[in-house]
PDB file of C-alpha atoms in Angstrom:
ATOM      1  CA  MET A  35      58.361  27.463 218.670  1.00  0.00           C
ATOM      2  CA  SER A  36      57.761  25.151 221.818  1.00  0.00           C
ATOM      3  CA  ARG A  37      58.951  27.130 225.568  1.00  0.00           C
ATOM      4  CA  TRP A  38      58.987  23.879 225.920  1.00  0.00           C
ATOM      5  CA  ARG A  39      62.888  22.820 224.737  1.00  0.00           C
ATOM      6  CA  ASP A  40      63.786  26.004 227.220  1.00  0.00           C
ATOM      7  CA  LEU A  41      62.573  23.445 230.335  1.00  0.00           C
ATOM      8  CA  PRO A  42      64.767  20.461 231.942  1.00  0.00           C
ATOM      9  CA  SER A  43      62.879  17.240 231.992  1.00  0.00           C
ATOM     10  CA  LEU A  44      59.104  17.538 234.175  1.00  0.00           C
ATOM     11  CA  ALA A  45      59.960  14.358 235.463  1.00  0.00           C
ATOM     12  CA  ALA A  46      62.959  16.591 237.242  1.00  0.00           C
ATOM     13  CA  LEU A  47      60.401  19.308 237.552  1.00  0.00           C
ATOM     14  CA  ARG A  48      57.564  17.240 239.330  1.00  0.00           C
ATOM     15  CA  ALA A  49      60.633  15.173 241.505  1.00  0.00           C
ATOM     16  CA  PHE A  50      61.679  19.055 243.113  1.00  0.00           C
ATOM     17  CA  ASP A  51      58.358  20.209 243.056  1.00  0.00           C
ATOM     18  CA  ALA A  52      57.621  17.207 245.995  1.00  0.00           C
ATOM     19  CA  THR A  53      60.645  17.298 247.303  1.00  0.00           C
ATOM     20  CA  ALA A  54      59.902  21.427 248.250  1.00  0.00           C
ATOM     21  CA  ARG A  55      56.304  20.350 249.302  1.00  0.00           C
ATOM     22  CA  HIS A  56      57.065  17.292 251.334  1.00  0.00           C
ATOM     23  CA  GLY A  57      60.179  18.203 252.744  1.00  0.00           C
ATOM     24  CA  SER A  58      61.690  15.102 252.527  1.00  0.00           C
ATOM     25  CA  PHE A  59      63.058  12.902 249.400  1.00  0.00           C
ATOM     26  CA  ALA A  60      61.540   9.683 250.867  1.00  0.00           C
ATOM     27  CA  ASP A  61      57.325  11.418 251.307  1.00  0.00           C
ATOM     28  CA  ALA A  62      58.419  13.111 247.892  1.00  0.00           C
ATOM     29  CA  GLY A  63      58.548   9.378 246.736  1.00  0.00           C
ATOM     30  CA  ARG A  64      55.428   8.307 248.226  1.00  0.00           C
ATOM     31  CA  ALA A  65      53.477  10.749 246.754  1.00  0.00           C
ATOM     32  CA  LEU A  66      54.844  10.545 243.354  1.00  0.00           C
ATOM     33  CA  ASN A  67      54.946   6.277 243.357  1.00  0.00           C
ATOM     34  CA  VAL A  68      58.592   5.805 243.631  1.00  0.00           C
ATOM     35  CA  THR A  69      61.574   5.662 245.006  1.00  0.00           C
ATOM     36  CA  HIS A  70      63.223   8.010 247.367  1.00  0.00           C
ATOM     37  CA  ALA A  71      66.686   7.468 245.324  1.00  0.00           C
ATOM     38  CA  ALA A  72      64.399   8.335 241.823  1.00  0.00           C
ATOM     39  CA  VAL A  73      63.359  11.236 243.734  1.00  0.00           C
ATOM     40  CA  THR A  74      67.380  11.911 244.479  1.00  0.00           C
ATOM     41  CA  GLN A  75      68.453  11.325 241.405  1.00  0.00           C
ATOM     42  CA  GLN A  76      66.010  13.819 239.557  1.00  0.00           C
ATOM     43  CA  VAL A  77      66.469  16.073 241.729  1.00  0.00           C
ATOM     44  CA  ARG A  78      70.226  15.736 241.807  1.00  0.00           C
ATOM     45  CA  ALA A  79      70.186  15.540 238.119  1.00  0.00           C
ATOM     46  CA  LEU A  80      67.993  18.637 237.869  1.00  0.00           C
ATOM     47  CA  GLU A  81      70.901  20.354 239.866  1.00  0.00           C
ATOM     48  CA  ALA A  82      73.569  19.406 237.648  1.00  0.00           C
ATOM     49  CA  GLU A  83      71.429  21.198 233.949  1.00  0.00           C
ATOM     50  CA  LEU A  84      71.022  23.874 235.746  1.00  0.00           C
ATOM     51  CA  GLY A  85      74.235  24.486 237.779  1.00  0.00           C
ATOM     52  CA  VAL A  86      73.213  25.335 240.999  1.00  0.00           C
ATOM     53  CA  ALA A  87      72.208  23.962 244.070  1.00  0.00           C
ATOM     54  CA  LEU A  88      68.593  23.910 245.525  1.00  0.00           C
ATOM     55  CA  VAL A  89      68.182  21.771 247.874  1.00  0.00           C
ATOM     56  CA  ARG A  90      70.361  20.693 251.178  1.00  0.00           C
ATOM     57  CA  ARG A  91      69.951  18.012 253.775  1.00  0.00           C
ATOM     58  CA  ALA A  92      68.744  18.505 257.266  1.00  0.00           C
ATOM     59  CA  GLY A  93      68.989  15.782 259.400  1.00  0.00           C
ATOM     60  CA  ARG A  94      65.850  13.051 257.678  1.00  0.00           C
ATOM     61  CA  LYS A  95      64.249  16.133 255.914  1.00  0.00           C
ATOM     62  CA  VAL A  96      65.305  18.217 253.043  1.00  0.00           C
ATOM     63  CA  GLY A  97      65.736  22.511 253.115  1.00  0.00           C
ATOM     64  CA  LEU A  98      66.217  24.305 250.008  1.00  0.00           C
ATOM     65  CA  THR A  99      68.546  26.842 248.435  1.00  0.00           C
ATOM     66  CA  ALA A 100      68.274  30.414 248.563  1.00  0.00           C
ATOM     67  CA  ALA A 101      67.547  29.084 244.367  1.00  0.00           C
ATOM     68  CA  GLY A 102      65.725  26.016 245.317  1.00  0.00           C
ATOM     69  CA  GLU A 103      62.778  28.934 247.314  1.00  0.00           C
ATOM     70  CA  ARG A 104      62.847  30.236 243.942  1.00  0.00           C
ATOM     71  CA  LEU A 105      62.231  27.702 241.818  1.00  0.00           C
ATOM     72  CA  ALA A 106      59.709  25.626 243.982  1.00  0.00           C
ATOM     73  CA  LYS A 107      57.917  29.023 244.182  1.00  0.00           C
ATOM     74  CA  ALA A 108      57.736  29.109 240.132  1.00  0.00           C
ATOM     75  CA  LEU A 109      56.544  25.824 239.997  1.00  0.00           C
ATOM     76  CA  ASP A 110      54.037  26.850 242.343  1.00  0.00           C
ATOM     77  CA  ASP A 111      52.485  28.654 240.000  1.00  0.00           C
ATOM     78  CA  GLY A 112      53.541  27.166 236.741  1.00  0.00           C
ATOM     79  CA  PHE A 113      51.452  24.049 238.108  1.00  0.00           C
ATOM     80  CA  GLY A 114      48.831  25.570 239.799  1.00  0.00           C
ATOM     81  CA  ALA A 115      48.097  27.686 236.724  1.00  0.00           C
ATOM     82  CA  MET A 116      47.970  24.144 234.181  1.00  0.00           C
ATOM     83  CA  VAL A 117      46.216  22.806 237.508  1.00  0.00           C
ATOM     84  CA  ASP A 118      43.815  25.784 236.778  1.00  0.00           C
ATOM     85  CA  GLY A 119      43.283  25.803 233.135  1.00  0.00           C
ATOM     86  CA  ILE A 120      42.854  21.579 232.755  1.00  0.00           C
ATOM     87  CA  ALA A 121      39.977  22.668 235.390  1.00  0.00           C
ATOM     88  CA  GLU A 122      38.502  24.997 233.729  1.00  0.00           C
ATOM     89  CA  LEU A 123      38.580  22.452 230.194  1.00  0.00           C
ATOM     90  CA  ARG A 124      37.480  20.012 231.946  1.00  0.00           C
ATOM     91  CA  ARG A 125      34.448  22.018 233.445  1.00  0.00           C
ATOM     92  CA  GLY A 126      33.434  23.850 229.692  1.00  0.00           C
ATOM     93  CA  GLU A 127      32.841  20.082 228.569  1.00  0.00           C
ATOM     94  CA  GLU A 128      31.195  18.426 231.108  1.00  0.00           C
ATOM     95  CA  ARG A 129      28.678  21.569 230.798  1.00  0.00           C
ATOM     96  CA  ARG A 130      28.492  21.507 226.713  1.00  0.00           C
ATOM     97  CA  VAL A 131      25.398  19.734 225.220  1.00  0.00           C
ATOM     98  CA  LEU A 132      25.658  16.730 224.124  1.00  0.00           C
ATOM     99  CA  ARG A 133      24.528  16.995 220.389  1.00  0.00           C
ATOM    100  CA  VAL A 134      23.366  13.345 219.048  1.00  0.00           C
ATOM    101  CA  ALA A 135      22.468  12.725 214.842  1.00  0.00           C
ATOM    102  CA  THR A 136      19.435  10.546 214.648  1.00  0.00           C
ATOM    103  CA  THR A 137      16.230  10.273 212.266  1.00  0.00           C
ATOM    104  CA  THR A 138      12.749  11.985 213.435  1.00  0.00           C
ATOM    105  CA  PHE A 139      11.447   7.979 213.933  1.00  0.00           C
ATOM    106  CA  ILE A 140      14.382   6.703 216.101  1.00  0.00           C
ATOM    107  CA  ALA A 141      14.288  10.049 218.366  1.00  0.00           C
ATOM    108  CA  GLU A 142      10.269  10.491 218.695  1.00  0.00           C
ATOM    109  CA  THR A 143       9.170   7.300 219.089  1.00  0.00           C
ATOM    110  CA  TRP A 144      12.166   5.792 220.863  1.00  0.00           C
ATOM    111  CA  ILE A 145      14.802   7.532 222.464  1.00  0.00           C
ATOM    112  CA  MET A 146      12.561  11.139 223.288  1.00  0.00           C
ATOM    113  CA  PRO A 147      10.453   9.111 225.410  1.00  0.00           C
ATOM    114  CA  ARG A 148      12.829   7.583 227.840  1.00  0.00           C
ATOM    115  CA  LEU A 149      15.186  10.186 227.929  1.00  0.00           C
ATOM    116  CA  PRO A 150      13.744  11.182 231.417  1.00  0.00           C
ATOM    117  CA  ASP A 151      15.146   7.794 232.421  1.00  0.00           C
ATOM    118  CA  PHE A 152      18.945   9.405 231.056  1.00  0.00           C
ATOM    119  CA  TRP A 153      18.360  12.445 232.998  1.00  0.00           C
ATOM    120  CA  ALA A 154      17.609  10.632 236.419  1.00  0.00           C
ATOM    121  CA  ARG A 155      20.464   8.994 236.289  1.00  0.00           C
ATOM    122  CA  HIS A 156      23.059  11.811 234.724  1.00  0.00           C
ATOM    123  CA  PRO A 157      21.182  15.115 235.989  1.00  0.00           C
ATOM    124  CA  GLY A 158      24.223  16.972 234.362  1.00  0.00           C
ATOM    125  CA  ILE A 159      24.756  16.128 230.527  1.00  0.00           C
ATOM    126  CA  GLU A 160      22.524  18.166 228.329  1.00  0.00           C
ATOM    127  CA  VAL A 161      21.318  16.277 225.576  1.00  0.00           C
ATOM    128  CA  ALA A 162      20.488  17.702 221.958  1.00  0.00           C
ATOM    129  CA  MET A 163      18.270  15.653 219.625  1.00  0.00           C
ATOM    130  CA  SER A 164      18.859  16.694 216.086  1.00  0.00           C
ATOM    131  CA  PRO A 165      16.959  14.295 213.835  1.00  0.00           C
ATOM    132  CA  SER A 166      17.380  14.299 209.847  1.00  0.00           C
ATOM    133  CA  PRO A 167      17.530  11.527 207.611  1.00  0.00           C
ATOM    134  CA  THR A 168      21.117  12.724 205.973  1.00  0.00           C
ATOM    135  CA  LEU A 169      24.214  10.498 207.468  1.00  0.00           C
ATOM    136  CA  ALA A 170      25.817  12.975 210.117  1.00  0.00           C
ATOM    137  CA  ASP A 171      29.636  14.367 208.883  1.00  0.00           C
ATOM    138  CA  PHE A 172      31.090  14.567 212.529  1.00  0.00           C
ATOM    139  CA  ALA A 173      34.073  17.401 211.385  1.00  0.00           C
ATOM    140  CA  ARG A 174      31.864  18.947 209.486  1.00  0.00           C
ATOM    141  CA  ASP A 175      28.774  19.829 211.722  1.00  0.00           C
ATOM    142  CA  GLY A 176      30.346  18.631 215.428  1.00  0.00           C
ATOM    143  CA  PHE A 177      27.885  16.102 216.059  1.00  0.00           C
ATOM    144  CA  ASP A 178      29.291  13.524 219.067  1.00  0.00           C
ATOM    145  CA  MET A 179      27.173  10.307 218.062  1.00  0.00           C
ATOM    146  CA  ALA A 180      24.636   9.538 215.764  1.00  0.00           C
ATOM    147  CA  VAL A 181      22.221   6.687 216.179  1.00  0.00           C
ATOM    148  CA  ARG A 182      21.645   5.320 213.089  1.00  0.00           C
ATOM    149  CA  ALA A 183      19.459   1.875 211.217  1.00  0.00           C
ATOM    150  CA  LEU A 184      21.300   0.065 209.322  1.00  0.00           C
ATOM    151  CA  ALA A 185      20.506  -2.000 206.049  1.00  0.00           C
ATOM    152  CA  ASP A 186      22.640  -5.543 206.222  1.00  0.00           C
ATOM    153  CA  GLY A 187      26.364  -5.076 204.066  1.00  0.00           C
ATOM    154  CA  TRP A 188      26.683  -2.647 206.297  1.00  0.00           C
ATOM    155  CA  THR A 189      31.154  -1.787 206.802  1.00  0.00           C
ATOM    156  CA  GLU A 190      32.209   1.029 209.271  1.00  0.00           C
ATOM    157  CA  ARG A 191      34.447   3.706 208.069  1.00  0.00           C
ATOM    158  CA  PRO A 192      37.890   4.168 209.751  1.00  0.00           C
ATOM    159  CA  GLU A 193      37.146   7.287 211.148  1.00  0.00           C
ATOM    160  CA  GLU A 194      34.379   5.518 212.550  1.00  0.00           C
ATOM    161  CA  GLU A 195      33.400   2.868 215.484  1.00  0.00           C
ATOM    162  CA  ILE A 196      30.339   1.343 215.151  1.00  0.00           C
ATOM    163  CA  ARG A 197      28.548   0.441 217.926  1.00  0.00           C
ATOM    164  CA  PRO A 198      25.050  -2.429 216.916  1.00  0.00           C
ATOM    165  CA  LEU A 199      22.268  -1.515 219.503  1.00  0.00           C
ATOM    166  CA  CYS A 200      19.335  -3.684 218.009  1.00  0.00           C
ATOM    167  CA  ARG A 201      17.276  -6.199 215.142  1.00  0.00           C
ATOM    168  CA  SER A 202      14.512  -5.011 213.627  1.00  0.00           C
ATOM    169  CA  GLN A 203      12.068  -6.322 211.628  1.00  0.00           C
ATOM    170  CA  VAL A 204      11.158  -3.634 208.367  1.00  0.00           C
ATOM    171  CA  LEU A 205       6.993  -4.390 208.060  1.00  0.00           C
ATOM    172  CA  ALA A 206       4.651  -3.315 205.678  1.00  0.00           C
ATOM    173  CA  VAL A 207       1.705  -1.312 207.941  1.00  0.00           C
ATOM    174  CA  CYS A 208      -1.382   0.531 207.012  1.00  0.00           C
ATOM    175  CA  SER A 209      -5.012   1.314 209.056  1.00  0.00           C
ATOM    176  CA  PRO A 210      -7.244  -1.190 210.470  1.00  0.00           C
ATOM    177  CA  GLU A 211      -9.586   0.603 208.197  1.00  0.00           C
ATOM    178  CA  LEU A 212      -7.414   0.338 205.317  1.00  0.00           C
ATOM    179  CA  ALA A 213      -6.780  -3.284 205.808  1.00  0.00           C
ATOM    180  CA  ALA A 214     -10.429  -3.571 205.371  1.00  0.00           C
ATOM    181  CA  SER A 215     -11.119  -1.518 202.306  1.00  0.00           C
ATOM    182  CA  GLY A 216     -11.308  -4.957 200.426  1.00  0.00           C
ATOM    183  CA  LEU A 217      -8.157  -3.399 198.490  1.00  0.00           C
ATOM    184  CA  THR A 218      -4.890  -5.859 197.876  1.00  0.00           C
ATOM    185  CA  PRO A 219      -1.674  -4.294 198.905  1.00  0.00           C
ATOM    186  CA  GLN A 220      -0.940  -4.148 195.309  1.00  0.00           C
ATOM    187  CA  GLU A 221      -4.074  -1.667 194.929  1.00  0.00           C
ATOM    188  CA  MET A 222      -3.708   0.149 198.095  1.00  0.00           C
ATOM    189  CA  PRO A 223      -2.135   3.459 197.843  1.00  0.00           C
ATOM    190  CA  TRP A 224       1.906   3.626 199.681  1.00  0.00           C
ATOM    191  CA  VAL A 225       3.157   6.481 201.448  1.00  0.00           C
ATOM    192  CA  LEU A 226       6.115   8.169 201.063  1.00  0.00           C
ATOM    193  CA  GLY A 227       8.683  10.048 202.567  1.00  0.00           C
ATOM    194  CA  ALA A 228      12.643  12.355 201.564  1.00  0.00           C
ATOM    195  CA  ASP A 229      13.927   8.259 200.975  1.00  0.00           C
ATOM    196  CA  SER A 230      11.139   7.190 199.366  1.00  0.00           C
ATOM    197  CA  LYS A 231      13.930   5.280 196.266  1.00  0.00           C
ATOM    198  CA  TRP A 232      14.866   3.049 199.514  1.00  0.00           C
ATOM    199  CA  GLU A 233      11.438   2.381 200.566  1.00  0.00           C
ATOM    200  CA  MET A 234      10.126   1.306 196.962  1.00  0.00           C
ATOM    201  CA  ALA A 235      13.625  -0.712 196.841  1.00  0.00           C
ATOM    202  CA  GLU A 236      11.525  -2.608 200.858  1.00  0.00           C
ATOM    203  CA  VAL A 237       8.234  -3.121 198.558  1.00  0.00           C
ATOM    204  CA  ALA A 238       9.974  -4.291 195.823  1.00  0.00           C
ATOM    205  CA  ARG A 239      11.464  -7.154 197.776  1.00  0.00           C
ATOM    206  CA  THR A 240       7.888  -8.179 198.622  1.00  0.00           C
ATOM    207  CA  GLY A 241       7.051  -8.891 195.355  1.00  0.00           C
ATOM    208  CA  LEU A 242       4.371  -6.399 194.514  1.00  0.00           C
ATOM    209  CA  ASP A 243       5.119  -3.679 191.109  1.00  0.00           C
ATOM    210  CA  VAL A 244       6.171  -0.879 192.329  1.00  0.00           C
ATOM    211  CA  SER A 245       5.638   0.606 189.081  1.00  0.00           C
ATOM    212  CA  ARG A 246       2.157   0.231 189.486  1.00  0.00           C
ATOM    213  CA  LEU A 247       1.393   1.794 192.848  1.00  0.00           C
ATOM    214  CA  LYS A 248      -0.298   4.504 193.888  1.00  0.00           C
ATOM    215  CA  LEU A 249       2.049   6.910 195.338  1.00  0.00           C
ATOM    216  CA  VAL A 250       1.336   9.570 198.537  1.00  0.00           C
ATOM    217  CA  GLU A 251       4.491  11.316 197.962  1.00  0.00           C
ATOM    218  CA  LEU A 252       4.343  13.906 201.505  1.00  0.00           C
ATOM    219  CA  GLY A 253       8.260  14.814 201.208  1.00  0.00           C
ATOM    220  CA  SER A 254       8.734  14.562 204.750  1.00  0.00           C
ATOM    221  CA  PRO A 255       9.659  11.938 206.840  1.00  0.00           C
ATOM    222  CA  HIS A 256       7.853  12.529 210.182  1.00  0.00           C
ATOM    223  CA  LEU A 257       4.700  12.571 208.831  1.00  0.00           C
ATOM    224  CA  GLU A 258       4.813   9.160 207.137  1.00  0.00           C
ATOM    225  CA  LEU A 259       2.990   6.906 209.962  1.00  0.00           C
ATOM    226  CA  SER A 260       0.996  10.237 210.559  1.00  0.00           C
ATOM    227  CA  ALA A 261      -0.822   9.287 207.319  1.00  0.00           C
ATOM    228  CA  CYS A 262      -0.440   5.654 207.222  1.00  0.00           C
ATOM    229  CA  ARG A 263      -2.532   6.071 210.547  1.00  0.00           C
ATOM    230  CA  GLN A 264      -4.574   8.498 209.119  1.00  0.00           C
ATOM    231  CA  GLY A 265      -5.154   5.593 206.556  1.00  0.00           C
ATOM    232  CA  LEU A 266      -3.821   7.307 203.148  1.00  0.00           C
ATOM    233  CA  GLY A 267      -2.164   4.391 202.022  1.00  0.00           C
ATOM    234  CA  ALA A 268       0.429   1.702 203.621  1.00  0.00           C
ATOM    235  CA  GLY A 269       4.102   2.160 204.549  1.00  0.00           C
ATOM    236  CA  THR A 270       7.251   0.714 205.744  1.00  0.00           C
ATOM    237  CA  ALA A 271       8.680   0.889 209.128  1.00  0.00           C
ATOM    238  CA  THR A 272      10.755  -0.835 211.344  1.00  0.00           C
ATOM    239  CA  GLU A 273       8.542  -2.936 214.145  1.00  0.00           C
ATOM    240  CA  ILE A 274      10.512  -1.197 216.826  1.00  0.00           C
ATOM    241  CA  ILE A 275       9.262   1.928 215.598  1.00  0.00           C
ATOM    242  CA  CYS A 276       5.957   1.107 215.215  1.00  0.00           C
ATOM    243  CA  ARG A 277       4.966  -0.787 218.185  1.00  0.00           C
ATOM    244  CA  ALA A 278       3.225   1.007 219.806  1.00  0.00           C
ATOM    245  CA  ASP A 279       0.640   1.844 217.002  1.00  0.00           C
ATOM    246  CA  LEU A 280       0.823  -1.624 216.737  1.00  0.00           C
ATOM    247  CA  GLN A 281       0.481  -3.167 220.574  1.00  0.00           C
ATOM    248  CA  ALA A 282      -2.534  -0.081 220.825  1.00  0.00           C
ATOM    249  CA  GLY A 283      -4.388  -0.813 217.466  1.00  0.00           C
ATOM    250  CA  ARG A 284      -3.605   2.038 215.265  1.00  0.00           C
ATOM    251  CA  LEU A 285      -1.679   0.686 212.548  1.00  0.00           C
ATOM    252  CA  VAL A 286      -1.767  -3.342 211.406  1.00  0.00           C
ATOM    253  CA  ILE A 287       0.631  -5.454 209.595  1.00  0.00           C
ATOM    254  CA  LEU A 288      -0.146  -6.411 205.753  1.00  0.00           C
ATOM    255  CA  PRO A 289       0.972 -10.467 205.105  1.00  0.00           C
ATOM    256  CA  LEU A 290       4.134  -9.131 202.579  1.00  0.00           C
ATOM    257  CA  LYS A 291       7.291 -11.533 202.852  1.00  0.00           C
ATOM    258  CA  GLY A 292      10.573 -10.787 201.889  1.00  0.00           C
ATOM    259  CA  LEU A 293      11.400  -7.630 203.902  1.00  0.00           C
ATOM    260  CA  PRO A 294      13.958  -7.032 205.181  1.00  0.00           C
ATOM    261  CA  GLU A 295      15.817  -6.529 209.084  1.00  0.00           C
ATOM    262  CA  VAL A 296      17.783  -3.377 210.335  1.00  0.00           C
ATOM    263  CA  THR A 297      20.614  -2.894 212.437  1.00  0.00           C
ATOM    264  CA  TYR A 298      19.728  -0.095 215.114  1.00  0.00           C
ATOM    265  CA  ALA A 299      23.428   1.307 216.098  1.00  0.00           C
ATOM    266  CA  VAL A 300      25.302   4.083 218.072  1.00  0.00           C
ATOM    267  CA  VAL A 301      28.140   5.462 215.427  1.00  0.00           C
ATOM    268  CA  LEU A 302      31.019   7.444 216.842  1.00  0.00           C
ATOM    269  CA  PRO A 303      34.107   9.643 215.736  1.00  0.00           C
ATOM    270  CA  ARG A 304      36.946   7.921 217.078  1.00  0.00           C
ATOM    271  CA  GLY A 305      39.347   9.698 219.347  1.00  0.00           C
ATOM    272  CA  PRO A 306      39.186  11.147 222.248  1.00  0.00           C
ATOM    273  CA  ARG A 307      35.483  11.190 223.887  1.00  0.00           C
ATOM    274  CA  ARG A 308      34.430  13.287 226.900  1.00  0.00           C
ATOM    275  CA  PRO A 309      32.547  10.850 229.918  1.00  0.00           C
ATOM    276  CA  ALA A 310      28.859  12.241 228.638  1.00  0.00           C
ATOM    277  CA  VAL A 311      28.758  10.554 225.208  1.00  0.00           C
ATOM    278  CA  GLU A 312      30.129   7.605 226.563  1.00  0.00           C
ATOM    279  CA  ALA A 313      27.520   7.749 229.109  1.00  0.00           C
ATOM    280  CA  PHE A 314      24.500   8.992 226.387  1.00  0.00           C
ATOM    281  CA  ALA A 315      25.913   5.641 224.457  1.00  0.00           C
ATOM    282  CA  GLY A 316      25.919   3.289 227.144  1.00  0.00           C
ATOM    283  CA  TRP A 317      22.202   4.597 227.791  1.00  0.00           C
ATOM    284  CA  LEU A 318      21.204   3.757 224.078  1.00  0.00           C
ATOM    285  CA  ALA A 319      22.606   0.177 224.404  1.00  0.00           C
ATOM    286  CA  THR A 320      19.925  -0.319 227.896  1.00  0.00           C
ATOM    287  CA  ILE A 321      17.278   0.721 226.347  1.00  0.00           C
ATOM    288  CA  PHE A 322      16.930  -0.526 222.471  1.00  0.00           C
TER     289      PHE A 322
END
């Protein structure tokens, strides 16, 4: 059973504590941002509930009775322990590592290279990226947020908040050597990762016959772009992910139409959040 049931109202205890500290109803009222009459009423109500005088007037000041001295000391100890406990909780939360679930591509090509900027702005926040193609379960896995690419038609679940960051076109890409080989996109090998079903659905939208494609299955999504760079096959990637490779000439775009756009977004569990979570989510909105 809660021990709060045995206590007078917290408002009355705060009013008496402030009166004991400041020595007057008027000063206590200013400290609590209420009128001195409200403080007086709360202290009188507390005396009535306890059946003992706690204060005595001494001109404009207020002195404490022996009972008032004992209660003031107990409240000082109790409120002090509460303040210390809350401060320790906050310090622990500030030190706790921020856990972010995302895909390998987003982590390696977009977020990780820009993390020094975040740490320059927020030097006390540690960030741990957990790249995985599977969706994060916040309650089960303890992640603070996820950064995902969402296909059109996505919906926000009741337990989540989704903050879109940007839209990015899905492109078909390959190495310059493969593009110059004379093979048509239908004749080229295609590199697949763990999410091959979704990728093949994308490719099918271009009009290619996916049942006739020669597939290069790697079993790991973070190897796909590397395999494409090495000329092992064509593949799909969002423009934001392969931008650096396109600019450097390591990859070229295949002229296929019909590929979709995706929405990159921050996914947050609903409920109270640490300031560090909001800081990182806000920073992500500046880099996409």
